[in-house]
mmCIF file of C-alpha atoms in Angstrom:
data_model
loop_
_atom_site.group_PDB
_atom_site.id
_atom_site.type_symbol
_atom_site.label_atom_id
_atom_site.label_comp_id
_atom_site.label_asym_id
_atom_site.label_seq_id
_atom_site.Cartn_x
_atom_site.Cartn_y
_atom_site.Cartn_z
ATOM 1 C CA UNK L 1 48.495 66.349 -24.213
ATOM 2 C CA UNK L 2 47.469 64.230 -27.187
ATOM 3 C CA UNK L 3 46.536 60.618 -26.798
ATOM 4 C CA UNK L 4 48.372 57.901 -28.684
ATOM 5 C CA UNK L 5 46.136 55.360 -30.417
ATOM 6 C CA UNK L 6 47.712 51.912 -30.712
ATOM 7 C CA UNK L 7 47.207 49.973 -33.921
ATOM 8 C CA UNK L 8 48.838 46.782 -32.657
ATOM 9 C CA UNK L 9 47.385 43.365 -33.397
ATOM 10 C CA UNK L 10 45.246 43.215 -30.272
ATOM 11 C CA UNK L 11 43.880 46.678 -30.839
ATOM 12 C CA UNK L 12 43.145 45.910 -34.468
ATOM 13 C CA UNK L 13 41.070 42.873 -33.612
ATOM 14 C CA UNK L 14 39.285 44.780 -30.897
ATOM 15 C CA UNK L 15 38.818 47.805 -33.105
ATOM 16 C CA UNK L 16 37.850 46.368 -36.409
ATOM 17 C CA UNK L 17 35.101 48.709 -37.363
ATOM 18 C CA UNK L 18 33.980 52.245 -36.970
ATOM 19 C CA UNK L 19 30.785 54.137 -36.932
ATOM 20 C CA UNK L 20 31.324 56.100 -40.081
ATOM 21 C CA UNK L 21 31.117 59.496 -38.468
ATOM 22 C CA UNK L 22 32.359 61.508 -41.418
ATOM 23 C CA UNK L 23 30.936 64.933 -42.085
ATOM 24 C CA UNK L 24 30.502 63.855 -45.698
ATOM 25 C CA UNK L 25 27.684 61.504 -44.785
ATOM 26 C CA UNK L 26 25.134 60.402 -47.392
ATOM 27 C CA UNK L 27 21.772 61.997 -47.943
ATOM 28 C CA UNK L 28 18.566 60.680 -46.475
ATOM 29 C CA UNK L 29 15.083 61.255 -47.717
ATOM 30 C CA UNK L 30 12.704 63.677 -46.038
ATOM 31 C CA UNK L 31 10.451 60.899 -44.805
ATOM 32 C CA UNK L 32 13.351 59.299 -42.949
ATOM 33 C CA UNK L 33 14.462 62.625 -41.521
ATOM 34 C CA UNK L 34 11.103 63.326 -39.949
ATOM 35 C CA UNK L 35 10.096 59.759 -39.201
ATOM 36 C CA UNK L 36 8.965 58.439 -35.932
ATOM 37 C CA UNK L 37 10.813 60.409 -33.290
ATOM 38 C CA UNK L 38 9.884 63.300 -31.095
ATOM 39 C CA UNK L 39 11.985 65.637 -33.215
ATOM 40 C CA UNK L 40 10.600 66.336 -36.669
ATOM 41 C CA UNK L 41 12.588 68.277 -39.237
ATOM 42 C CA UNK L 42 10.498 71.374 -38.599
ATOM 43 C CA UNK L 43 10.924 71.135 -34.840
ATOM 44 C CA UNK L 44 14.670 70.677 -35.066
ATOM 45 C CA UNK L 45 15.040 73.608 -37.428
ATOM 46 C CA UNK L 46 13.287 75.774 -34.876
ATOM 47 C CA UNK L 47 15.939 74.872 -32.308
ATOM 48 C CA UNK L 48 16.648 72.442 -29.536
ATOM 49 C CA UNK L 49 14.503 69.588 -28.452
ATOM 50 C CA UNK L 50 14.817 68.701 -24.809
ATOM 51 C CA UNK L 51 13.726 65.230 -23.805
ATOM 52 C CA UNK L 52 13.405 64.201 -20.189
ATOM 53 C CA UNK L 53 13.731 60.446 -20.236
ATOM 54 C CA UNK L 54 11.693 59.852 -17.063
ATOM 55 C CA UNK L 55 9.883 61.713 -14.303
ATOM 56 C CA UNK L 56 12.188 63.580 -11.964
ATOM 57 C CA UNK L 57 13.315 61.767 -8.831
ATOM 58 C CA UNK L 58 14.017 62.963 -5.338
ATOM 59 C CA UNK L 59 17.734 62.738 -6.103
ATOM 60 C CA UNK L 60 17.570 65.447 -8.768
ATOM 61 C CA UNK L 61 18.827 65.052 -12.339
ATOM 62 C CA UNK L 62 22.130 64.861 -14.165
ATOM 63 C CA UNK L 63 22.032 66.841 -17.395
ATOM 64 C CA UNK L 64 23.453 65.110 -20.446
ATOM 65 C CA UNK L 65 23.621 66.839 -23.802
ATOM 66 C CA UNK L 66 23.307 65.105 -27.166
ATOM 67 C CA UNK L 67 24.512 66.687 -30.422
ATOM 68 C CA UNK L 68 23.944 65.441 -33.953
ATOM 69 C CA UNK L 69 22.316 66.233 -37.294
ATOM 70 C CA UNK L 70 18.590 66.172 -36.605
ATOM 71 C CA UNK L 71 17.912 67.783 -39.976
ATOM 72 C CA UNK L 72 19.738 67.810 -43.290
ATOM 73 C CA UNK L 73 21.489 65.134 -45.318
ATOM 74 C CA UNK L 74 22.796 63.193 -42.301
ATOM 75 C CA UNK L 75 19.615 63.394 -40.206
ATOM 76 C CA UNK L 76 19.134 59.614 -40.267
ATOM 77 C CA UNK L 77 22.309 59.393 -38.191
ATOM 78 C CA UNK L 78 21.594 62.161 -35.707
ATOM 79 C CA UNK L 79 18.006 61.184 -35.059
ATOM 80 C CA UNK L 80 19.086 57.603 -34.452
ATOM 81 C CA UNK L 81 21.646 58.805 -31.907
ATOM 82 C CA UNK L 82 19.029 60.920 -30.148
ATOM 83 C CA UNK L 83 16.519 58.085 -30.049
ATOM 84 C CA UNK L 84 18.999 55.447 -28.933
ATOM 85 C CA UNK L 85 20.128 57.736 -26.119
ATOM 86 C CA UNK L 86 16.516 58.331 -25.080
ATOM 87 C CA UNK L 87 15.744 54.632 -24.765
ATOM 88 C CA UNK L 88 18.869 54.028 -22.685
ATOM 89 C CA UNK L 89 18.081 56.958 -20.394
ATOM 90 C CA UNK L 90 14.509 55.782 -19.892
ATOM 91 C CA UNK L 91 15.714 52.304 -18.930
ATOM 92 C CA UNK L 92 18.367 53.614 -16.561
ATOM 93 C CA UNK L 93 15.948 56.009 -14.902
ATOM 94 C CA UNK L 94 13.370 53.255 -14.467
ATOM 95 C CA UNK L 95 16.053 51.156 -12.758
ATOM 96 C CA UNK L 96 16.911 53.877 -10.242
ATOM 97 C CA UNK L 97 19.008 56.289 -12.251
ATOM 98 C CA UNK L 98 22.594 57.263 -11.452
ATOM 99 C CA UNK L 99 23.312 57.242 -7.733
ATOM 100 C CA UNK L 100 19.665 58.145 -7.108
ATOM 101 C CA UNK L 101 19.540 60.877 -9.752
ATOM 102 C CA UNK L 102 17.684 60.663 -13.063
ATOM 103 C CA UNK L 103 19.184 61.402 -16.455
ATOM 104 C CA UNK L 104 17.841 64.477 -18.220
ATOM 105 C CA UNK L 105 18.617 64.667 -21.935
ATOM 106 C CA UNK L 106 18.710 67.658 -24.262
ATOM 107 C CA UNK L 107 19.291 66.972 -27.969
ATOM 108 C CA UNK L 108 20.610 69.741 -30.224
ATOM 109 C CA UNK L 109 20.792 69.869 -34.021
ATOM 110 C CA UNK L 110 24.107 70.628 -35.739
ATOM 111 C CA UNK L 111 23.246 69.550 -39.314
ATOM 112 C CA UNK L 112 26.658 67.778 -39.368
ATOM 113 C CA UNK L 113 28.260 71.218 -39.606
ATOM 114 C CA UNK L 114 31.288 71.990 -37.352
ATOM 115 C CA UNK L 115 30.382 75.622 -36.733
ATOM 116 C CA UNK L 116 26.753 74.789 -35.967
ATOM 117 C CA UNK L 117 27.937 71.979 -33.711
ATOM 118 C CA UNK L 118 29.961 74.424 -31.616
ATOM 119 C CA UNK L 119 26.881 76.646 -31.410
ATOM 120 C CA UNK L 120 24.860 73.632 -30.248
ATOM 121 C CA UNK L 121 27.500 72.894 -27.622
ATOM 122 C CA UNK L 122 27.295 76.438 -26.293
ATOM 123 C CA UNK L 123 23.511 76.212 -26.159
ATOM 124 C CA UNK L 124 23.809 73.050 -24.080
ATOM 125 C CA UNK L 125 26.297 74.719 -21.745
ATOM 126 C CA UNK L 126 23.808 77.539 -21.193
ATOM 127 C CA UNK L 127 21.197 74.874 -20.376
ATOM 128 C CA UNK L 128 23.480 73.465 -17.700
ATOM 129 C CA UNK L 129 24.917 70.393 -19.424
ATOM 130 C CA UNK L 130 27.196 68.341 -17.198
ATOM 131 C CA UNK L 131 28.317 65.680 -19.724
ATOM 132 C CA UNK L 132 28.138 65.335 -23.504
ATOM 133 C CA UNK L 133 27.113 62.365 -25.642
ATOM 134 C CA UNK L 134 28.272 63.558 -29.036
ATOM 135 C CA UNK L 135 28.816 64.634 -31.511
ATOM 136 C CA UNK L 136 27.533 62.237 -34.162
ATOM 137 C CA UNK L 137 29.720 63.038 -37.190
ATOM 138 C CA UNK L 138 33.502 63.315 -37.190
ATOM 139 C CA UNK L 139 33.970 66.799 -38.621
ATOM 140 C CA UNK L 140 31.591 68.299 -36.098
ATOM 141 C CA UNK L 141 33.045 66.160 -33.330
ATOM 142 C CA UNK L 142 36.581 67.410 -33.918
ATOM 143 C CA UNK L 143 35.393 71.014 -33.656
ATOM 144 C CA UNK L 144 33.453 70.378 -30.448
ATOM 145 C CA UNK L 145 36.257 68.277 -28.959
ATOM 146 C CA UNK L 146 38.442 71.373 -28.905
ATOM 147 C CA UNK L 147 35.758 73.134 -26.852
ATOM 148 C CA UNK L 148 35.204 70.269 -24.414
ATOM 149 C CA UNK L 149 38.953 69.931 -23.862
ATOM 150 C CA UNK L 150 39.254 73.633 -23.120
ATOM 151 C CA UNK L 151 36.288 73.481 -20.713
ATOM 152 C CA UNK L 152 37.211 70.097 -19.181
ATOM 153 C CA UNK L 153 33.769 68.711 -20.078
ATOM 154 C CA UNK L 154 33.439 64.918 -20.210
ATOM 155 C CA UNK L 155 32.643 63.787 -23.760
ATOM 156 C CA UNK L 156 31.798 60.426 -25.292
ATOM 157 C CA UNK L 157 30.983 60.279 -28.995
ATOM 158 C CA UNK L 158 28.825 57.384 -30.171
ATOM 159 C CA UNK L 159 30.039 57.535 -33.762
ATOM 160 C CA UNK L 160 32.784 60.106 -34.341
ATOM 161 C CA UNK L 161 35.345 57.818 -35.944
ATOM 162 C CA UNK L 162 38.159 60.190 -36.964
ATOM 163 C CA UNK L 163 41.278 59.716 -34.855
ATOM 164 C CA UNK L 164 41.166 63.362 -33.786
ATOM 165 C CA UNK L 165 37.745 62.978 -32.155
ATOM 166 C CA UNK L 166 39.285 61.521 -28.994
ATOM 167 C CA UNK L 167 42.760 63.009 -29.057
ATOM 168 C CA UNK L 168 42.140 64.861 -25.781
ATOM 169 C CA UNK L 169 42.125 63.175 -22.347
ATOM 170 C CA UNK L 170 38.477 64.067 -21.620
ATOM 171 C CA UNK L 171 37.076 62.320 -24.720
ATOM 172 C CA UNK L 172 36.028 58.714 -25.355
ATOM 173 C CA UNK L 173 34.098 56.915 -28.076
ATOM 174 C CA UNK L 174 31.896 53.873 -28.567
ATOM 175 C CA UNK L 175 32.712 53.240 -32.230
ATOM 176 C CA UNK L 176 36.166 52.448 -33.596
ATOM 177 C CA UNK L 177 38.575 54.717 -35.396
ATOM 178 C CA UNK L 178 38.734 54.864 -39.180
ATOM 179 C CA UNK L 179 42.256 53.428 -39.616
ATOM 180 C CA UNK L 180 41.496 50.301 -37.615
ATOM 181 C CA UNK L 181 38.525 49.416 -39.788
ATOM 182 C CA UNK L 182 40.593 49.070 -42.953
ATOM 183 C CA UNK L 183 43.159 46.888 -41.227
ATOM 184 C CA UNK L 184 40.549 44.627 -39.680
ATOM 185 C CA UNK L 185 38.611 44.304 -42.950
ATOM 186 C CA UNK L 186 41.716 42.970 -44.675
ATOM 187 C CA UNK L 187 42.332 40.608 -41.763
ATOM 188 C CA UNK L 188 38.760 39.330 -41.884
ATOM 189 C CA UNK L 189 38.918 38.687 -45.630
ATOM 190 C CA UNK L 190 42.340 37.055 -45.387
ATOM 191 C CA UNK L 191 41.749 34.927 -42.316
ATOM 192 C CA UNK L 192 38.416 33.677 -43.668
ATOM 193 C CA UNK L 193 40.014 33.034 -47.089
ATOM 194 C CA UNK L 194 37.267 34.940 -48.849
ATOM 195 C CA UNK L 195 39.438 36.034 -51.788
ATOM 196 C CA UNK L 196 43.012 36.507 -52.936
ATOM 197 C CA UNK L 197 42.340 38.981 -55.760
ATOM 198 C CA UNK L 198 40.639 42.122 -54.487
ATOM 199 C CA UNK L 199 39.613 45.388 -56.121
ATOM 200 C CA UNK L 200 38.860 48.565 -54.204
ATOM 201 C CA UNK L 201 36.407 51.298 -55.167
ATOM 202 C CA UNK L 202 36.686 54.298 -52.860
ATOM 203 C CA UNK L 203 35.959 58.013 -52.514
ATOM 204 C CA UNK L 204 39.280 59.854 -52.738
ATOM 205 C CA UNK L 205 37.598 63.094 -51.639
ATOM 206 C CA UNK L 206 36.538 61.532 -48.322
ATOM 207 C CA UNK L 207 38.985 61.289 -45.414
ATOM 208 C CA UNK L 208 36.857 58.451 -44.068
ATOM 209 C CA UNK L 209 36.935 56.386 -47.256
ATOM 210 C CA UNK L 210 40.527 57.064 -48.259
ATOM 211 C CA UNK L 211 41.794 56.446 -44.726
ATOM 212 C CA UNK L 212 40.151 53.033 -44.582
ATOM 213 C CA UNK L 213 41.506 52.184 -48.047
ATOM 214 C CA UNK L 214 45.043 53.074 -47.017
ATOM 215 C CA UNK L 215 45.141 50.803 -43.979
ATOM 216 C CA UNK L 216 43.349 48.045 -45.887
ATOM 217 C CA UNK L 217 46.107 48.083 -48.508
ATOM 218 C CA UNK L 218 48.804 48.001 -45.832
ATOM 219 C CA UNK L 219 47.303 44.935 -44.155
ATOM 220 C CA UNK L 220 46.368 43.144 -47.390
ATOM 221 C CA UNK L 221 49.943 42.235 -48.265
ATOM 222 C CA UNK L 222 50.351 40.302 -45.037
ATOM 223 C CA UNK L 223 47.082 38.465 -45.620
ATOM 224 C CA UNK L 224 47.987 37.042 -49.018
ATOM 225 C CA UNK L 225 45.654 39.495 -50.759
ATOM 226 C CA UNK L 226 46.593 40.963 -54.128
ATOM 227 C CA UNK L 227 45.089 44.379 -54.873
ATOM 228 C CA UNK L 228 44.332 43.976 -58.566
ATOM 229 C CA UNK L 229 42.586 47.350 -58.975
ATOM 230 C CA UNK L 230 42.200 50.435 -56.812
ATOM 231 C CA UNK L 231 39.766 52.850 -58.412
ATOM 232 C CA UNK L 232 38.701 56.217 -57.020
ATOM 233 C CA UNK L 233 35.729 58.506 -57.428
ATOM 234 C CA UNK L 234 34.980 61.866 -55.835
ATOM 235 C CA UNK L 235 32.009 63.606 -54.274
ATOM 236 C CA UNK L 236 31.546 65.469 -57.559
ATOM 237 C CA UNK L 237 31.399 62.282 -59.610
ATOM 238 C CA UNK L 238 29.546 59.535 -57.772
ATOM 239 C CA UNK L 239 26.764 58.375 -60.060
ATOM 240 C CA UNK L 240 28.585 56.488 -62.814
ATOM 241 C CA UNK L 241 30.958 53.720 -61.752
ATOM 242 C CA UNK L 242 31.314 52.038 -65.137
ATOM 243 C CA UNK L 243 35.057 52.639 -65.442
ATOM 244 C CA UNK L 244 35.812 51.440 -61.926
ATOM 245 C CA UNK L 245 33.695 48.299 -62.312
ATOM 246 C CA UNK L 246 35.150 47.491 -65.748
ATOM 247 C CA UNK L 247 38.694 47.674 -64.397
ATOM 248 C CA UNK L 248 37.832 45.471 -61.442
ATOM 249 C CA UNK L 249 36.161 42.912 -63.700
ATOM 250 C CA UNK L 250 38.989 42.924 -66.238
ATOM 251 C CA UNK L 251 41.531 42.438 -63.443
ATOM 252 C CA UNK L 252 39.751 39.291 -62.290
ATOM 253 C CA UNK L 253 38.698 40.606 -58.891
ATOM 254 C CA UNK L 254 37.033 37.932 -56.783
ATOM 255 C CA UNK L 255 35.984 40.496 -54.180
ATOM 256 C CA UNK L 256 35.376 44.236 -54.342
ATOM 257 C CA UNK L 257 36.076 46.166 -51.167
ATOM 258 C CA UNK L 258 33.820 49.208 -50.729
ATOM 259 C CA UNK L 259 34.952 51.565 -47.929
ATOM 260 C CA UNK L 260 32.138 53.956 -48.821
ATOM 261 C CA UNK L 261 28.643 55.057 -47.834
ATOM 262 C CA UNK L 262 25.496 53.139 -48.690
ATOM 263 C CA UNK L 263 24.097 55.555 -51.267
ATOM 264 C CA UNK L 264 27.083 55.109 -53.590
ATOM 265 C CA UNK L 265 27.235 51.395 -52.794
ATOM 266 C CA UNK L 266 23.639 50.926 -53.942
ATOM 267 C CA UNK L 267 24.492 52.465 -57.310
ATOM 268 C CA UNK L 268 27.599 50.288 -57.654
ATOM 269 C CA UNK L 269 25.595 47.121 -56.977
ATOM 270 C CA UNK L 270 23.007 48.073 -59.597
ATOM 271 C CA UNK L 271 25.621 48.884 -62.226
ATOM 272 C CA UNK L 272 27.600 45.731 -61.438
ATOM 273 C CA UNK L 273 24.460 43.655 -61.994
ATOM 274 C CA UNK L 274 23.888 45.397 -65.319
ATOM 275 C CA UNK L 275 27.426 44.356 -66.330
ATOM 276 C CA UNK L 276 26.861 40.788 -65.088
ATOM 277 C CA UNK L 277 29.779 41.280 -62.715
ATOM 278 C CA UNK L 278 29.143 39.295 -59.542
ATOM 279 C CA UNK L 279 32.120 39.267 -57.179
ATOM 280 C CA UNK L 280 31.770 39.252 -53.407
ATOM 281 C CA UNK L 281 31.072 42.800 -52.258
ATOM 282 C CA UNK L 282 32.495 43.621 -48.844
ATOM 283 C CA UNK L 283 31.744 46.922 -47.145
ATOM 284 C CA UNK L 284 32.298 48.732 -43.898
ATOM 285 C CA UNK L 285 29.937 50.433 -41.503
ATOM 286 C CA UNK L 286 29.223 53.242 -43.943
ATOM 287 C CA UNK L 287 27.245 50.731 -45.972
ATOM 288 C CA UNK L 288 24.842 50.180 -43.105
ATOM 289 C CA UNK L 289 21.542 51.534 -44.386
ATOM 290 C CA UNK L 290 21.736 50.148 -47.906
ATOM 291 C CA UNK L 291 18.536 48.129 -47.430
ATOM 292 C CA UNK L 292 16.597 51.327 -46.760
ATOM 293 C CA UNK L 293 17.628 53.225 -49.911
ATOM 294 C CA UNK L 294 14.534 54.459 -51.700
ATOM 295 C CA UNK L 295 13.713 52.537 -54.901
ATOM 296 C CA UNK L 296 16.705 50.200 -54.440
ATOM 297 C CA UNK L 297 16.159 46.560 -55.376
ATOM 298 C CA UNK L 298 17.381 44.916 -52.178
ATOM 299 C CA UNK L 299 17.866 41.603 -53.975
ATOM 300 C CA UNK L 300 20.975 43.205 -55.483
ATOM 301 C CA UNK L 301 22.489 43.276 -51.998
ATOM 302 C CA UNK L 302 22.037 39.542 -51.446
ATOM 303 C CA UNK L 303 25.291 38.100 -50.121
ATOM 304 C CA UNK L 304 26.902 41.479 -49.467
ATOM 305 C CA UNK L 305 29.029 41.466 -46.324
ATOM 306 C CA UNK L 306 30.016 44.328 -44.083
ATOM 307 C CA UNK L 307 31.662 44.944 -40.773
ATOM 308 C CA UNK L 308 29.132 46.589 -38.506
ATOM 309 C CA UNK L 309 28.680 46.524 -34.731
ATOM 310 C CA UNK L 310 24.919 46.017 -34.748
ATOM 311 C CA UNK L 311 22.135 44.083 -36.431
ATOM 312 C CA UNK L 312 18.580 44.876 -35.390
ATOM 313 C CA UNK L 313 17.475 41.263 -35.925
ATOM 314 C CA UNK L 314 20.201 39.747 -33.745
ATOM 315 C CA UNK L 315 19.001 37.826 -30.702
ATOM 316 C CA UNK L 316 20.697 40.180 -28.248
ATOM 317 C CA UNK L 317 19.098 43.224 -29.910
ATOM 318 C CA UNK L 318 15.463 42.108 -30.062
ATOM 319 C CA UNK L 319 14.327 43.921 -26.906
ATOM 320 C CA UNK L 320 15.970 47.178 -27.960
ATOM 321 C CA UNK L 321 14.655 46.879 -31.502
ATOM 322 C CA UNK L 322 11.117 46.241 -30.241
ATOM 323 C CA UNK L 323 11.216 49.333 -28.018
ATOM 324 C CA UNK L 324 12.697 51.445 -30.794
ATOM 325 C CA UNK L 325 10.142 50.409 -33.400
ATOM 326 C CA UNK L 326 7.295 51.004 -30.961
ATOM 327 C CA UNK L 327 8.568 54.445 -29.997
ATOM 328 C CA UNK L 328 9.760 55.770 -33.352
ATOM 329 C CA UNK L 329 8.124 53.642 -36.037
ATOM 330 C CA UNK L 330 11.330 52.501 -37.715
ATOM 331 C CA UNK L 331 14.083 49.936 -37.332
ATOM 332 C CA UNK L 332 17.150 51.129 -35.406
ATOM 333 C CA UNK L 333 20.552 51.347 -37.062
ATOM 334 C CA UNK L 334 24.054 51.133 -35.625
ATOM 335 C CA UNK L 335 24.055 54.815 -34.665
ATOM 336 C CA UNK L 336 21.118 54.209 -32.354
ATOM 337 C CA UNK L 337 22.948 51.241 -30.841
ATOM 338 C CA UNK L 338 26.155 53.247 -30.413
ATOM 339 C CA UNK L 339 24.271 55.992 -28.573
ATOM 340 C CA UNK L 340 22.443 53.475 -26.407
ATOM 341 C CA UNK L 341 25.769 51.993 -25.345
ATOM 342 C CA UNK L 342 27.252 55.462 -24.829
ATOM 343 C CA UNK L 343 24.573 56.423 -22.300
ATOM 344 C CA UNK L 344 24.981 53.116 -20.470
ATOM 345 C CA UNK L 345 28.749 53.677 -20.361
ATOM 346 C CA UNK L 346 28.200 57.165 -18.937
ATOM 347 C CA UNK L 347 25.847 55.775 -16.299
ATOM 348 C CA UNK L 348 28.198 52.975 -15.282
ATOM 349 C CA UNK L 349 31.224 55.277 -15.076
ATOM 350 C CA UNK L 350 29.216 57.908 -13.188
ATOM 351 C CA UNK L 351 28.174 55.303 -10.634
ATOM 352 C CA UNK L 352 31.784 54.214 -10.313
ATOM 353 C CA UNK L 353 32.902 57.823 -9.907
ATOM 354 C CA UNK L 354 30.167 58.783 -7.445
ATOM 355 C CA UNK L 355 28.816 61.548 -9.660
ATOM 356 C CA UNK L 356 25.960 63.603 -8.188
ATOM 357 C CA UNK L 357 23.796 66.384 -9.661
ATOM 358 C CA UNK L 358 25.350 69.093 -7.507
ATOM 359 C CA UNK L 359 28.818 68.609 -9.062
ATOM 360 C CA UNK L 360 30.002 71.063 -11.716
ATOM 361 C CA UNK L 361 30.944 69.657 -15.111
ATOM 362 C CA UNK L 362 34.693 70.036 -14.610
ATOM 363 C CA UNK L 363 34.615 68.078 -11.349
ATOM 364 C CA UNK L 364 32.474 65.449 -13.043
ATOM 365 C CA UNK L 365 35.001 65.174 -15.878
ATOM 366 C CA UNK L 366 37.878 64.729 -13.438
ATOM 367 C CA UNK L 367 35.969 61.866 -11.818
ATOM 368 C CA UNK L 368 34.684 60.278 -15.029
ATOM 369 C CA UNK L 369 37.965 59.992 -16.942
ATOM 370 C CA UNK L 370 39.637 57.456 -14.612
ATOM 371 C CA UNK L 371 36.303 55.697 -14.004
ATOM 372 C CA UNK L 372 35.884 54.982 -17.725
ATOM 373 C CA UNK L 373 38.992 52.786 -17.712
ATOM 374 C CA UNK L 374 37.603 50.765 -14.793
ATOM 375 C CA UNK L 375 34.190 49.792 -16.165
ATOM 376 C CA UNK L 376 32.917 47.035 -18.449
ATOM 377 C CA UNK L 377 29.525 46.945 -20.144
ATOM 378 C CA UNK L 378 27.653 44.342 -22.137
ATOM 379 C CA UNK L 379 26.183 46.564 -24.820
ATOM 380 C CA UNK L 380 24.427 46.259 -28.132
ATOM 381 C CA UNK L 381 27.683 46.852 -30.022
ATOM 382 C CA UNK L 382 29.876 44.541 -27.974
ATOM 383 C CA UNK L 383 30.026 42.267 -24.949
ATOM 384 C CA UNK L 384 32.462 43.052 -22.170
ATOM 385 C CA UNK L 385 33.364 46.416 -23.675
ATOM 386 C CA UNK L 386 36.099 48.319 -21.863
ATOM 387 C CA UNK L 387 37.949 51.558 -22.580
ATOM 388 C CA UNK L 388 41.630 52.418 -22.467
ATOM 389 C CA UNK L 389 43.241 55.701 -21.458
ATOM 390 C CA UNK L 390 43.307 56.790 -25.098
ATOM 391 C CA UNK L 391 39.501 56.785 -25.102
ATOM 392 C CA UNK L 392 39.291 53.798 -27.439
ATOM 393 C CA UNK L 393 36.893 50.879 -26.858
ATOM 394 C CA UNK L 394 38.027 47.279 -26.638
ATOM 395 C CA UNK L 395 35.474 44.775 -27.975
ATOM 396 C CA UNK L 396 35.231 41.972 -30.472
ATOM 397 C CA UNK L 397 34.440 42.726 -34.125
ATOM 398 C CA UNK L 398 31.133 41.800 -35.726
ATOM 399 C CA UNK L 399 30.401 41.056 -39.358
ATOM 400 C CA UNK L 400 27.055 40.600 -41.070
ATOM 401 C CA UNK L 401 25.885 39.112 -44.339
ATOM 402 C CA UNK L 402 22.745 40.267 -46.111
ATOM 403 C CA UNK L 403 20.458 37.287 -46.619
ATOM 404 C CA UNK L 404 16.850 37.570 -47.710
ATOM 405 C CA UNK L 405 16.825 41.321 -47.158
ATOM 406 C CA UNK L 406 18.062 41.050 -43.564
ATOM 407 C CA UNK L 407 21.367 41.148 -41.716
ATOM 408 C CA UNK L 408 22.693 37.823 -40.466
ATOM 409 C CA UNK L 409 25.501 37.932 -37.924
ATOM 410 C CA UNK L 410 28.459 35.794 -38.993
#
């Protein structure tokens, strides 16, 4: 039976952003791919990396699988998910684990590829996985979700944002769905009276980007926002945005909405500066990472706003950020925070459900599904986060503004 995802007003405000889990994620440089963590590109290409988060306890261990791109163009996302999950598991184990049992993690590489993600899932099943935190990207997550539904394996994706990722009763997510992000972005701009004339530059070849654009347009009319230009590009043509920027400028756009990934956004900001076009630029979670683009002048991002669930410099994230930097040598992103919250949600629900290591994964799933709707966690990506029966999280939106090369929560 498919779940029905509500897009009512309350859900929109609670689900205003998503963790950009598209399979068409942007590239990352080799240094980022191999940086810091226990899994280097070479290690991940050779196969799985298993990471026990703490010494084994007398109560045994509960095996949790993690799937994401640990190599390839989207490795910055998958490695962050792995590392965020590891920190959460270490903390939980140090505090006594789950009903006396420790968490044992095993991270598998899928390169953001659906077929490889299913192979990773099967590898984890052979290992003895009892619950899944994954997958990281939406395309891969949809493919694996069909397998977990068939097996009755509990699944929580940190960042799979496509609606289909949680269409089955056994699946939940930490991030928000793509459609809700467009609606909430328009609401944020309208309610904060940021602009009345708005242009959109989006990737028409991306389900993620086009889906957000569509719901943004639908909500804009009710927010007193006039869409003065809506200009598309495709994955095959994403280096020259002169035409799109000229049309936005000529139309008198006060704000340019960018439901796109950070690589393309960095190029747009540079070309806009060259044209002396300086509207407000407002992005979504796919823009998270723009300050780390190689050779990008971060001063060009000054004043840029985006909806994102996490800022490493926020007061409530300092402890996590400190641990992450110490362990992996880099600043955590929202994917790391999503995974951290996912593991804590699993632990809280498992405690509620009385999960023990001797239970098979199907029995665990039967116990976890109702327990997920009964818990509340204060996580990095939201305070008092709860889940509904559709697998969707309920939490307040967060927006940041880039000031002095750092995120400032608004």
